Each structure stands twice: as C-alpha cells, then as structure tokens.
Amino acid sequence: MIPEDIHWFAAKVHYNRTRPIAEQLITDKVNYYIPEIISSLLFIQSTESYVKQLEQRNYDRLWFYRDLLTKKPSAIPEREMDIFIFVCSSGKEGLTYLGDDKPEYHEGDLVRVTEGPFKGAVGHIKRIKKDRRLIVSISGIAAVATSYIHPQFLETVKV
C-alpha cells in the first residue's frame, strides 16, 4: 500500500537528458518511469516536497507539470498512471506518441480492451490515419495511441 502523500508526478526533461536525473532518483531510492517512446518525459512516484527539491536541484534540466490554479506540481491519479505504464511498456509496435493531452483525444466512447496484448487498458477510440486506435492519456500531460485494435475486443465503459 502506497502512503497517501506519495503520488506520481510528470516532468519534462530538457534535451532528453534523463540519465543523470534517473541516477539521482536511484540514489534517493525513488520510483520512476521513463517511457521509451517519450524520452523527454519522466514520471516519478514521490511526495510533493521531494518533487520541489528535485526541481530546484535540477532547474536547468527539468520542470514539473503544474496545476494552473494552485501552481503546485500536478499529481497523477494512480489508475491513470498504471494504464499509461501498461500500454507504453507493452513492447508492441505501432505505439504512437501524440504529444500533449488534448480535448480531441477524449472524444467518442470510453472503452476497455477485452483481449490481446492491451487487455484491460481503458481509453478512447479515435480514427488516426484511417485506423481505429485506442488513445490512452494522462490528463494535461501526454497521450499515446496503440496500434489497431479490432472492435470485437472492445467494450464500452459506462461513466
């Protein structure tokens, strides 16, 4: 069980230099994730105070995504992060980084994949280059699209 004050946070790393930051995180025994498909993005699982300290120590290397109203680093819901890591770590070809999360990636039905390598992933279906693809996103931070998923392996999720 993760303590309540521990959350996932996302940072944009300048010039894709994640290695020195990752080495600091290993030394500090902090859990982190760098999606292979998005090498300039770093996710860490820690406290808000640690995130602020890390940002101060590395002000010239990274910045954390922040809440526009409070200006605090944006905490990412655990479920959203779990799905994002699952999809990005699947090793399947055809995964596409779409950039920042945008409203158009949330259009259409919310679906769950019922079979195949992405079984259990939840996202929205969007047509990209004439293929229906599952869009998985972290609100306000990033979105990725899977390769084609046959409609028979999708079920609508009631919100």
mmCIF file of C-alpha atoms in Angstrom, residues 8-146:
data_model
loop_
_atom_site.group_PDB
_atom_site.id
_atom_site.type_symbol
_atom_site.label_atom_id
_atom_site.label_comp_id
_atom_site.label_asym_id
_atom_site.label_seq_id
_atom_site.Cartn_x
_atom_site.Cartn_y
_atom_site.Cartn_z
ATOM 1 C CA TRP A 8 3.024 10.192 -9.450
ATOM 2 C CA PHE A 9 4.296 13.447 -10.957
ATOM 3 C CA ALA A 10 5.465 14.199 -14.502
ATOM 4 C CA ALA A 11 8.460 16.260 -15.559
ATOM 5 C CA LYS A 12 9.635 17.469 -18.940
ATOM 6 C CA VAL A 13 13.382 16.872 -19.209
ATOM 7 C CA HIS A 14 15.384 19.287 -21.357
ATOM 8 C CA TYR A 15 17.328 17.796 -24.271
ATOM 9 C CA ASN A 16 16.188 14.255 -23.344
ATOM 10 C CA ARG A 17 18.860 14.081 -20.616
ATOM 11 C CA THR A 18 17.025 11.709 -18.334
ATOM 12 C CA ARG A 19 20.040 9.542 -17.389
ATOM 13 C CA PRO A 20 21.600 11.962 -14.801
ATOM 14 C CA ILE A 21 18.172 12.566 -13.248
ATOM 15 C CA ALA A 22 17.465 8.812 -13.146
ATOM 16 C CA GLU A 23 20.806 8.287 -11.380
ATOM 17 C CA GLN A 24 19.766 10.820 -8.715
ATOM 18 C CA LEU A 25 16.438 9.047 -8.285
ATOM 19 C CA ILE A 26 18.162 5.670 -7.893
ATOM 20 C CA THR A 27 20.494 7.156 -5.251
ATOM 21 C CA ASP A 28 17.479 8.677 -3.461
ATOM 22 C CA LYS A 29 15.575 5.355 -3.776
ATOM 23 C CA VAL A 30 12.687 6.997 -5.630
ATOM 24 C CA ASN A 31 10.499 5.021 -8.031
ATOM 25 C CA TYR A 32 10.453 6.456 -11.558
ATOM 26 C CA TYR A 33 9.330 5.622 -15.084
ATOM 27 C CA ILE A 34 10.677 6.860 -18.424
ATOM 28 C CA PRO A 35 8.514 5.797 -21.377
ATOM 29 C CA GLU A 36 10.738 4.540 -24.185
ATOM 30 C CA ILE A 37 8.505 6.225 -26.741
ATOM 31 C CA ILE A 38 8.765 9.630 -24.974
ATOM 32 C CA SER A 39 12.357 10.005 -23.833
ATOM 33 C CA SER A 40 11.927 13.630 -22.730
ATOM 34 C CA LEU A 41 9.218 12.720 -20.213
ATOM 35 C CA LEU A 42 9.975 11.465 -16.713
ATOM 36 C CA PHE A 43 7.464 10.233 -14.149
ATOM 37 C CA ILE A 44 8.392 9.931 -10.502
ATOM 38 C CA GLN A 45 6.453 8.481 -7.599
ATOM 39 C CA SER A 46 7.172 10.556 -4.531
ATOM 40 C CA THR A 47 5.989 13.363 -2.294
ATOM 41 C CA GLU A 48 5.314 16.886 -3.477
ATOM 42 C CA SER A 49 8.137 18.211 -1.279
ATOM 43 C CA TYR A 50 10.657 15.828 -2.899
ATOM 44 C CA VAL A 51 9.452 16.897 -6.351
ATOM 45 C CA LYS A 52 10.027 20.558 -5.474
ATOM 46 C CA GLN A 53 13.526 19.791 -4.129
ATOM 47 C CA LEU A 54 14.395 17.781 -7.238
ATOM 48 C CA GLU A 55 13.195 20.595 -9.456
ATOM 49 C CA GLN A 56 15.291 23.147 -7.546
ATOM 50 C CA ARG A 57 18.416 20.956 -7.747
ATOM 51 C CA ASN A 58 17.884 20.481 -11.491
ATOM 52 C CA TYR A 59 16.312 23.804 -12.502
ATOM 53 C CA ASP A 60 18.323 23.828 -15.729
ATOM 54 C CA ARG A 61 17.429 20.232 -16.682
ATOM 55 C CA LEU A 62 13.714 19.756 -15.988
ATOM 56 C CA TRP A 63 10.402 21.269 -14.975
ATOM 57 C CA PHE A 64 7.339 19.587 -13.496
ATOM 58 C CA TYR A 65 3.858 19.901 -14.921
ATOM 59 C CA ARG A 66 1.825 22.110 -12.602
ATOM 60 C CA ASP A 67 -1.802 22.774 -11.776
ATOM 61 C CA LEU A 68 -2.721 26.049 -13.478
ATOM 62 C CA LEU A 69 -4.688 27.349 -10.479
ATOM 63 C CA THR A 70 -2.576 26.299 -7.496
ATOM 64 C CA LYS A 71 0.821 26.262 -9.294
ATOM 65 C CA LYS A 72 1.628 23.053 -7.369
ATOM 66 C CA PRO A 73 3.103 20.045 -9.204
ATOM 67 C CA SER A 74 0.201 18.073 -10.706
ATOM 68 C CA ALA A 75 -0.380 14.727 -9.022
ATOM 69 C CA ILE A 76 -1.367 11.973 -11.452
ATOM 70 C CA PRO A 77 -4.086 9.524 -10.376
ATOM 71 C CA GLU A 78 -2.650 6.051 -9.732
ATOM 72 C CA ARG A 79 -5.112 4.306 -12.095
ATOM 73 C CA GLU A 80 -4.263 6.676 -14.977
ATOM 74 C CA MET A 81 -0.555 6.075 -14.447
ATOM 75 C CA ASP A 82 -0.997 2.289 -14.210
ATOM 76 C CA ILE A 83 -2.788 2.161 -17.580
ATOM 77 C CA PHE A 84 -0.271 4.516 -19.194
ATOM 78 C CA ILE A 85 2.706 2.440 -17.985
ATOM 79 C CA PHE A 86 0.979 -0.785 -19.040
ATOM 80 C CA VAL A 87 0.360 0.455 -22.588
ATOM 81 C CA CYS A 88 3.763 2.160 -23.016
ATOM 82 C CA SER A 89 5.605 -0.884 -21.634
ATOM 83 C CA SER A 90 3.743 -3.437 -23.726
ATOM 84 C CA GLY A 91 6.573 -3.643 -26.231
ATOM 85 C CA LYS A 92 4.062 -3.699 -29.066
ATOM 86 C CA GLU A 93 4.992 -1.998 -32.303
ATOM 87 C CA GLY A 94 2.710 0.686 -33.628
ATOM 88 C CA LEU A 95 2.550 2.727 -30.424
ATOM 89 C CA THR A 96 2.499 6.425 -31.326
ATOM 90 C CA TYR A 97 3.247 9.389 -29.078
ATOM 91 C CA LEU A 98 0.654 12.052 -29.829
ATOM 92 C CA GLY A 99 2.169 14.839 -27.721
ATOM 93 C CA ASP A 100 0.366 16.781 -25.044
ATOM 94 C CA ASP A 101 -3.035 15.541 -23.942
ATOM 95 C CA LYS A 102 -5.705 17.443 -25.897
ATOM 96 C CA PRO A 103 -9.505 17.555 -25.640
ATOM 97 C CA GLU A 104 -9.956 15.787 -29.010
ATOM 98 C CA TYR A 105 -8.316 12.675 -27.539
ATOM 99 C CA HIS A 106 -11.289 12.338 -25.172
ATOM 100 C CA GLU A 107 -13.979 12.359 -27.852
ATOM 101 C CA GLY A 108 -16.067 9.281 -28.535
ATOM 102 C CA ASP A 109 -16.751 6.249 -26.402
ATOM 103 C CA LEU A 110 -14.660 5.340 -23.407
ATOM 104 C CA VAL A 111 -13.716 1.690 -23.942
ATOM 105 C CA ARG A 112 -11.870 -1.189 -22.290
ATOM 106 C CA VAL A 113 -9.800 -3.699 -24.245
ATOM 107 C CA THR A 114 -11.055 -7.235 -23.519
ATOM 108 C CA GLU A 115 -8.477 -9.375 -25.384
ATOM 109 C CA GLY A 116 -4.977 -9.168 -26.797
ATOM 110 C CA PRO A 117 -1.772 -7.519 -25.591
ATOM 111 C CA PHE A 118 -3.595 -4.411 -24.315
ATOM 112 C CA LYS A 119 -6.252 -6.381 -22.396
ATOM 113 C CA GLY A 120 -7.506 -4.247 -19.501
ATOM 114 C CA ALA A 121 -6.380 -0.887 -20.921
ATOM 115 C CA VAL A 122 -9.005 1.863 -20.856
ATOM 116 C CA GLY A 123 -9.116 4.830 -23.232
ATOM 117 C CA HIS A 124 -10.981 6.477 -26.079
ATOM 118 C CA ILE A 125 -11.211 5.209 -29.644
ATOM 119 C CA LYS A 126 -10.128 7.642 -32.324
ATOM 120 C CA ARG A 127 -9.550 7.219 -36.034
ATOM 121 C CA ILE A 128 -5.918 8.024 -36.894
ATOM 122 C CA LYS A 129 -4.684 7.546 -40.455
ATOM 123 C CA LYS A 130 -7.838 5.527 -41.263
ATOM 124 C CA ASP A 131 -7.309 3.093 -38.340
ATOM 125 C CA ARG A 132 -9.380 2.930 -35.175
ATOM 126 C CA ARG A 133 -6.854 3.216 -32.358
ATOM 127 C CA LEU A 134 -7.051 3.323 -28.585
ATOM 128 C CA ILE A 135 -5.899 6.631 -27.100
ATOM 129 C CA VAL A 136 -4.516 6.408 -23.570
ATOM 130 C CA SER A 137 -3.663 9.675 -21.884
ATOM 131 C CA ILE A 138 -2.549 11.306 -18.693
ATOM 132 C CA SER A 139 -4.719 14.382 -18.261
ATOM 133 C CA GLY A 140 -2.932 17.522 -19.368
ATOM 134 C CA ILE A 141 0.420 15.779 -19.871
ATOM 135 C CA ALA A 142 0.693 13.208 -22.648
ATOM 136 C CA ALA A 143 -1.245 10.872 -24.906
ATOM 137 C CA VAL A 144 -0.281 7.748 -26.825
ATOM 138 C CA ALA A 145 -2.156 5.719 -29.430
ATOM 139 C CA THR A 146 -1.941 1.952 -29.717
#
